Amino acid sequence: MTCTKTTCPYCGVGCGVLAKAGEPVKGDVDHPANFGRLCSKGSALGETLDHEGRLLAPQIGDRSASWDEALDLVADKFRAAVDEHGPDSVAFYVSGQLLTEDYYVANKLMKGYIGSANIDTNSRLCMASSVAGHKRAFGSDTVPGTYEDLEQADLLVLVGSNLAWCHPVLFQRVAAAKAARPEMRVINIDPRVTSSSDLADLHLAIKGDGDTALFNGLLAEIAARGAVNTDYVEAHVNGFDVAVANAQAGDASASGLTDAELNEFYDMWIGTEKVVTIYSQGVNQSEGGADKVNAILNCHLATGRIGREGMGPFSVTGQPNAMGGREVGGLANMLACHLDIENADHRDAVQSAWNSPTMCSTAGLKAVDLFDACARGDIKALWVMSTNPAVSMPHADGVVNAIKNVPFVAVSDIMARTDTGDLADVLLPAAGWGEKSGTVTNSERRMSRQRPFLPAPEGTMADWKIICEVGKRMGWSDAFDYAGEADVFREYAALSALGTTFNRDFDISGLKDISDEDYDAMAPVQWPMKPNAETGGRFFADGGFYHADGKAKMLAVSAPEFAATPDDMFRLNTGRIRDQWHTMSRTGKSARLSQHLAEPYVEIHPEDALALGVHAADLVRLTSDQGTSIMRVLVSKKVQRGSVFAPMHWTGQLTSSGRVNPLVAPNTDPVSGQPALKATNVSIERFNAGWYGFAVSTKQMEPTRPYAAIARTNTGSQAEIAGYKIPTDWEAEARSVTGITGGDVSMMNDPASGTARVAITENGVITALFYAASTPVAVARQHIVGLVGTDISAGIALAGRASADMPDPGATVCSCLNVGVNTLRTAIADGANSVDKLGECTGAGTNCGSCKPELAALLAELKTPVAAE
Ligand code: SF4
């Protein structure tokens, strides 16, 4: 059987994947996003396809139901709410995980048939500020450039973007370009030192939210040095004088950078014609996110460095189909095909094309407002599709209560248990990646096919079909009667011809007559794609903006004046880690991905840790106005004093108290509605546990203790735990934690030191190991994980230490080849003094390459002279 060409379901890079049932996936060398590369997450896709934990039948309450019963119930509840309380009493909360065809029919159902714009998407959390910035500057939500620009630039400026972990294949492309052209330079602008700093010639550790001050400073300096492209500005840009005067009145030192750092940045940026400024969540997820975007766009417009080879601003999206969602109108404030809700002509045209009975006339509720409306009781029926707001929204516990307050909640998901699904009245089993079919759009406007290569499990249904079935049952049979996803796509492509009618950027009408066969075979294509016209390419080199006069607009934006974090508190920054995706429902299934960072943690500067009296591996309680969380301490100079960083991924399915978003304040950007997920004041104190534990089991353990974090292993699971009261019966505790009820027990117990160790064997084979102590447990975890399922003697296992013949590899650095930090340290001690040599000795970094920045950091940490490569 040949491989199926499909697209990775994780980040917005949109890598092409070759997949075949039962085999590891490979990168598609023909796909123009990745040319065969994959990152650690993409490489592990094949390990996430089992049906364990899948939702395989509709559920109504606690019982399974037929599809007919579940769909009838959803339709009846939505119909009843609309009839009784009006269209705005219902809402959809959807996702950048949906395919374009799913998104399109969801948007059509809500905006054109129910008649409300209460459909928002988790992309609101990801790039709404970029959309708002684009629309204000360009008159449309247009990404001007292409991925090639990142490689062709002479200077690449990363702003609030840990590209190495969040868009790893783009980072690999940049790293390869820099290796080929060492004169290419990279600047990393980020309050934290990240893995992306490894590639940077200059790291600028700005203050949190210091971006607008910095780019206003740059704009003022562009004007002061006579670097303005006056021909371009005069021909194509409005607002230049006001924006520059505003920038000149600003204070660039509010960025937190010294004069020397500012001048170095100005010299590099202004002195390099081919400059790309690439940005993501550090810019977008802010109360001043839209203004930050416009501050960046201003500099590119003033210099005319946009839409030409190797130059331009570039927003990279977090999700596989965040861009598709923007295109179909998945945001509450947009219509399909980049048309505007506020524009009556646009509304009429879409309604006419849909032949729909109604049309929303005003923007709907954006994500935070939507859940606030749920909390107030304004929403009577809510449908959450392919996302997990009970985990991912700010003030997550408040969102849980808000969802509980909605009289009827439907959730479509592939998994039976999610934090949001647990709150649903009806669960609808969706087909997953590898089973469903449709299109996604990546960060450079390239549409690619997701194709099935596995049979969808019995009982599941494609999202677009679920939505259409509900639409039909609500009384709109004709409007939602599609023969297949290609049929949906053709209608969408035909609708996009309105783009040309109204002089919008988005137009894929060249595909409106695509046959089913051609749709199946469709190669990745960059929009615009008009009939009989060249496809794709860049925007705005010669103007052609989408404001009424065809010009761009520079905006006078000011650096925000946020209240300083009180001295006794810390500014909490949240974000992603290398090997997990969103709320881990897929990546959490992969043992090797779970071993990179196996529990929630908070990064604290060493001096702050000293002042707090906490050490590495301690547990701390973080408290904000919204809630509390308990996390493991990771002492690191990568964060600034007064700031801490914690990852966003862990859910209630895997941790009892380590979720981060219950802490996060639900503040939003006033223009974009995007939550400021990187700026919550928290206090931190040591979590004084009575005891700490580490356990491994052949079972999937549950996070049941006051602190618990579960991670997948090759033979079951591992758990970090902590409790208040020291158990009196350690065997009972070990069995309760590990879920192993049978077998023989060997135990070491020293009440004086507070340590206890329990090994459980079945016919001589280790099924569970449990280690407890009065301080964080110091055992060789990777070594212990490897003992489960072996017949090593219980006595040796209880020692918890590696031996000469069974060395402990240490925490995983290279997920692909399972190379641990201890193995790397040994190789470095033996003379491996470069990333390439570490690869030769250990294999680390030789597959997907995602861990190369960490290899370089380890070499630097051990102060190894790095050999020229
Ligand atoms: Fe998937 Fe990684 Fe490519 Fe993103 S960079 S699309 S996660 S393989």
PDB file of N, CA and C in Angstrom, residues 813-857:
ATOM      1  N   VAL A 813      16.062  14.291  26.054  1.00  0.00           N
ATOM      2  CA  VAL A 813      16.317  15.515  25.288  1.00  0.00           C
ATOM      3  C   VAL A 813      15.886  15.286  23.836  1.00  0.00           C
ATOM      4  N   CYS A 814      16.378  14.208  23.243  1.00  0.00           N
ATOM      5  CA  CYS A 814      15.984  13.865  21.873  1.00  0.00           C
ATOM      6  C   CYS A 814      14.850  12.846  21.945  1.00  0.00           C
ATOM      7  N   SER A 815      13.628  13.316  21.638  1.00  0.00           N
ATOM      8  CA  SER A 815      12.476  12.420  21.735  1.00  0.00           C
ATOM      9  C   SER A 815      12.499  11.363  20.637  1.00  0.00           C
ATOM     10  N   CYS A 816      12.982  11.734  19.455  1.00  0.00           N
ATOM     11  CA  CYS A 816      12.909  10.797  18.331  1.00  0.00           C
ATOM     12  C   CYS A 816      13.714   9.539  18.608  1.00  0.00           C
ATOM     13  N   LEU A 817      14.942   9.725  19.124  1.00  0.00           N
ATOM     14  CA  LEU A 817      15.817   8.573  19.331  1.00  0.00           C
ATOM     15  C   LEU A 817      16.002   8.265  20.810  1.00  0.00           C
ATOM     16  N   ASN A 818      15.170   8.916  21.641  1.00  0.00           N
ATOM     17  CA  ASN A 818      15.132   8.614  23.064  1.00  0.00           C
ATOM     18  C   ASN A 818      16.511   8.736  23.702  1.00  0.00           C
ATOM     19  N   VAL A 819      17.137   9.865  23.530  1.00  0.00           N
ATOM     20  CA  VAL A 819      18.465  10.098  24.109  1.00  0.00           C
ATOM     21  C   VAL A 819      18.308  11.026  25.310  1.00  0.00           C
ATOM     22  N   GLY A 820      18.788  10.569  26.456  1.00  0.00           N
ATOM     23  CA  GLY A 820      18.626  11.326  27.686  1.00  0.00           C
ATOM     24  C   GLY A 820      19.808  12.234  27.968  1.00  0.00           C
ATOM     25  N   VAL A 821      19.597  13.125  28.910  1.00  0.00           N
ATOM     26  CA  VAL A 821      20.604  14.138  29.203  1.00  0.00           C
ATOM     27  C   VAL A 821      21.871  13.510  29.781  1.00  0.00           C
ATOM     28  N   ASN A 822      21.739  12.422  30.552  1.00  0.00           N
ATOM     29  CA  ASN A 822      22.949  11.802  31.112  1.00  0.00           C
ATOM     30  C   ASN A 822      23.806  11.182  30.008  1.00  0.00           C
ATOM     31  N   THR A 823      23.142  10.590  29.032  1.00  0.00           N
ATOM     32  CA  THR A 823      23.870  10.016  27.887  1.00  0.00           C
ATOM     33  C   THR A 823      24.630  11.123  27.159  1.00  0.00           C
ATOM     34  N   LEU A 824      23.990  12.270  27.010  1.00  0.00           N
ATOM     35  CA  LEU A 824      24.641  13.388  26.318  1.00  0.00           C
ATOM     36  C   LEU A 824      25.803  13.939  27.139  1.00  0.00           C
ATOM     37  N   ARG A 825      25.600  14.036  28.446  1.00  0.00           N
ATOM     38  CA  ARG A 825      26.695  14.527  29.305  1.00  0.00           C
ATOM     39  C   ARG A 825      27.915  13.616  29.192  1.00  0.00           C
ATOM     40  N   THR A 826      27.646  12.328  29.168  1.00  0.00           N
ATOM     41  CA  THR A 826      28.760  11.380  29.051  1.00  0.00           C
ATOM     42  C   THR A 826      29.477  11.565  27.717  1.00  0.00           C
ATOM     43  N   ALA A 827      28.683  11.732  26.655  1.00  0.00           N
ATOM     44  CA  ALA A 827      29.288  11.909  25.331  1.00  0.00           C
ATOM     45  C   ALA A 827      30.121  13.186  25.285  1.00  0.00           C
ATOM     46  N   ILE A 828      29.618  14.250  25.919  1.00  0.00           N
ATOM     47  CA  ILE A 828      30.371  15.512  25.937  1.00  0.00           C
ATOM     48  C   ILE A 828      31.661  15.332  26.720  1.00  0.00           C
ATOM     49  N   ALA A 829      31.558  14.647  27.865  1.00  0.00           N
ATOM     50  CA  ALA A 829      32.765  14.395  28.667  1.00  0.00           C
ATOM     51  C   ALA A 829      33.781  13.580  27.877  1.00  0.00           C
ATOM     52  N   ASP A 830      33.280  12.730  26.970  1.00  0.00           N
ATOM     53  CA  ASP A 830      34.173  11.900  26.154  1.00  0.00           C
ATOM     54  C   ASP A 830      34.674  12.629  24.911  1.00  0.00           C
ATOM     55  N   GLY A 831      34.315  13.917  24.770  1.00  0.00           N
ATOM     56  CA  GLY A 831      34.918  14.688  23.686  1.00  0.00           C
ATOM     57  C   GLY A 831      33.986  15.150  22.593  1.00  0.00           C
ATOM     58  N   ALA A 832      32.678  14.820  22.661  1.00  0.00           N
ATOM     59  CA  ALA A 832      31.758  15.321  21.633  1.00  0.00           C
ATOM     60  C   ALA A 832      31.543  16.809  21.889  1.00  0.00           C
ATOM     61  N   ASN A 833      32.125  17.645  21.074  1.00  0.00           N
ATOM     62  CA  ASN A 833      32.120  19.072  21.379  1.00  0.00           C
ATOM     63  C   ASN A 833      31.362  19.913  20.360  1.00  0.00           C
ATOM     64  N   SER A 834      30.433  19.295  19.655  1.00  0.00           N
ATOM     65  CA  SER A 834      29.565  20.056  18.756  1.00  0.00           C
ATOM     66  C   SER A 834      28.247  19.303  18.652  1.00  0.00           C
ATOM     67  N   VAL A 835      27.257  20.019  18.157  1.00  0.00           N
ATOM     68  CA  VAL A 835      25.952  19.384  17.983  1.00  0.00           C
ATOM     69  C   VAL A 835      26.071  18.207  17.023  1.00  0.00           C
ATOM     70  N   ASP A 836      26.816  18.393  15.957  1.00  0.00           N
ATOM     71  CA  ASP A 836      26.972  17.302  14.991  1.00  0.00           C
ATOM     72  C   ASP A 836      27.672  16.099  15.617  1.00  0.00           C
ATOM     73  N   LYS A 837      28.695  16.380  16.433  1.00  0.00           N
ATOM     74  CA  LYS A 837      29.413  15.253  17.041  1.00  0.00           C
ATOM     75  C   LYS A 837      28.534  14.533  18.067  1.00  0.00           C
ATOM     76  N   LEU A 838      27.716  15.300  18.790  1.00  0.00           N
ATOM     77  CA  LEU A 838      26.771  14.638  19.693  1.00  0.00           C
ATOM     78  C   LEU A 838      25.834  13.733  18.889  1.00  0.00           C
ATOM     79  N   GLY A 839      25.428  14.219  17.721  1.00  0.00           N
ATOM     80  CA  GLY A 839      24.582  13.408  16.851  1.00  0.00           C
ATOM     81  C   GLY A 839      25.285  12.131  16.423  1.00  0.00           C
ATOM     82  N   GLU A 840      26.568  12.266  16.041  1.00  0.00           N
ATOM     83  CA  GLU A 840      27.321  11.078  15.613  1.00  0.00           C
ATOM     84  C   GLU A 840      27.438  10.069  16.742  1.00  0.00           C
ATOM     85  N   CYS A 841      27.669  10.563  17.972  1.00  0.00           N
ATOM     86  CA  CYS A 841      27.902   9.652  19.098  1.00  0.00           C
ATOM     87  C   CYS A 841      26.624   9.028  19.639  1.00  0.00           C
ATOM     88  N   THR A 842      25.564   9.824  19.689  1.00  0.00           N
ATOM     89  CA  THR A 842      24.369   9.359  20.396  1.00  0.00           C
ATOM     90  C   THR A 842      23.138   9.248  19.506  1.00  0.00           C
ATOM     91  N   GLY A 843      23.186   9.836  18.338  1.00  0.00           N
ATOM     92  CA  GLY A 843      22.005   9.882  17.469  1.00  0.00           C
ATOM     93  C   GLY A 843      21.145  11.110  17.726  1.00  0.00           C
ATOM     94  N   ALA A 844      21.371  11.799  18.857  1.00  0.00           N
ATOM     95  CA  ALA A 844      20.504  12.927  19.210  1.00  0.00           C
ATOM     96  C   ALA A 844      20.531  13.987  18.111  1.00  0.00           C
ATOM     97  N   GLY A 845      19.364  14.484  17.774  1.00  0.00           N
ATOM     98  CA  GLY A 845      19.264  15.572  16.803  1.00  0.00           C
ATOM     99  C   GLY A 845      19.380  15.135  15.361  1.00  0.00           C
ATOM    100  N   THR A 846      19.503  13.846  15.112  1.00  0.00           N
ATOM    101  CA  THR A 846      19.732  13.411  13.726  1.00  0.00           C
ATOM    102  C   THR A 846      18.459  13.035  12.986  1.00  0.00           C
ATOM    103  N   ASN A 847      17.334  13.034  13.701  1.00  0.00           N
ATOM    104  CA  ASN A 847      16.091  12.739  12.979  1.00  0.00           C
ATOM    105  C   ASN A 847      15.357  14.028  12.645  1.00  0.00           C
ATOM    106  N   CYS A 848      14.520  14.513  13.542  1.00  0.00           N
ATOM    107  CA  CYS A 848      13.751  15.724  13.197  1.00  0.00           C
ATOM    108  C   CYS A 848      14.532  16.995  13.473  1.00  0.00           C
ATOM    109  N   GLY A 849      15.521  16.941  14.363  1.00  0.00           N
ATOM    110  CA  GLY A 849      16.350  18.115  14.631  1.00  0.00           C
ATOM    111  C   GLY A 849      15.752  19.091  15.626  1.00  0.00           C
ATOM    112  N   SER A 850      14.562  18.788  16.177  1.00  0.00           N
ATOM    113  CA  SER A 850      13.920  19.747  17.088  1.00  0.00           C
ATOM    114  C   SER A 850      14.733  19.984  18.352  1.00  0.00           C
ATOM    115  N   CYS A 851      15.573  19.012  18.728  1.00  0.00           N
ATOM    116  CA  CYS A 851      16.305  19.151  19.992  1.00  0.00           C
ATOM    117  C   CYS A 851      17.660  19.834  19.810  1.00  0.00           C
ATOM    118  N   LYS A 852      18.008  20.209  18.587  1.00  0.00           N
ATOM    119  CA  LYS A 852      19.344  20.787  18.375  1.00  0.00           C
ATOM    120  C   LYS A 852      19.610  22.014  19.241  1.00  0.00           C
ATOM    121  N   PRO A 853      18.628  22.924  19.406  1.00  0.00           N
ATOM    122  CA  PRO A 853      18.907  24.054  20.302  1.00  0.00           C
ATOM    123  C   PRO A 853      19.235  23.603  21.726  1.00  0.00           C
ATOM    124  N   GLU A 854      18.585  22.535  22.195  1.00  0.00           N
ATOM    125  CA  GLU A 854      18.884  22.057  23.550  1.00  0.00           C
ATOM    126  C   GLU A 854      20.257  21.394  23.613  1.00  0.00           C
ATOM    127  N   LEU A 855      20.648  20.745  22.536  1.00  0.00           N
ATOM    128  CA  LEU A 855      22.004  20.167  22.504  1.00  0.00           C
ATOM    129  C   LEU A 855      23.036  21.285  22.588  1.00  0.00           C
ATOM    130  N   ALA A 856      22.792  22.344  21.822  1.00  0.00           N
ATOM    131  CA  ALA A 856      23.725  23.480  21.853  1.00  0.00           C
ATOM    132  C   ALA A 856      23.752  24.115  23.236  1.00  0.00           C
ATOM    133  N   ALA A 857      22.564  24.214  23.863  1.00  0.00           N
ATOM    134  CA  ALA A 857      22.505  24.810  25.200  1.00  0.00           C
ATOM    135  C   ALA A 857      23.260  23.946  26.206  1.00  0.00           C
TER     136      ALA A 857
END
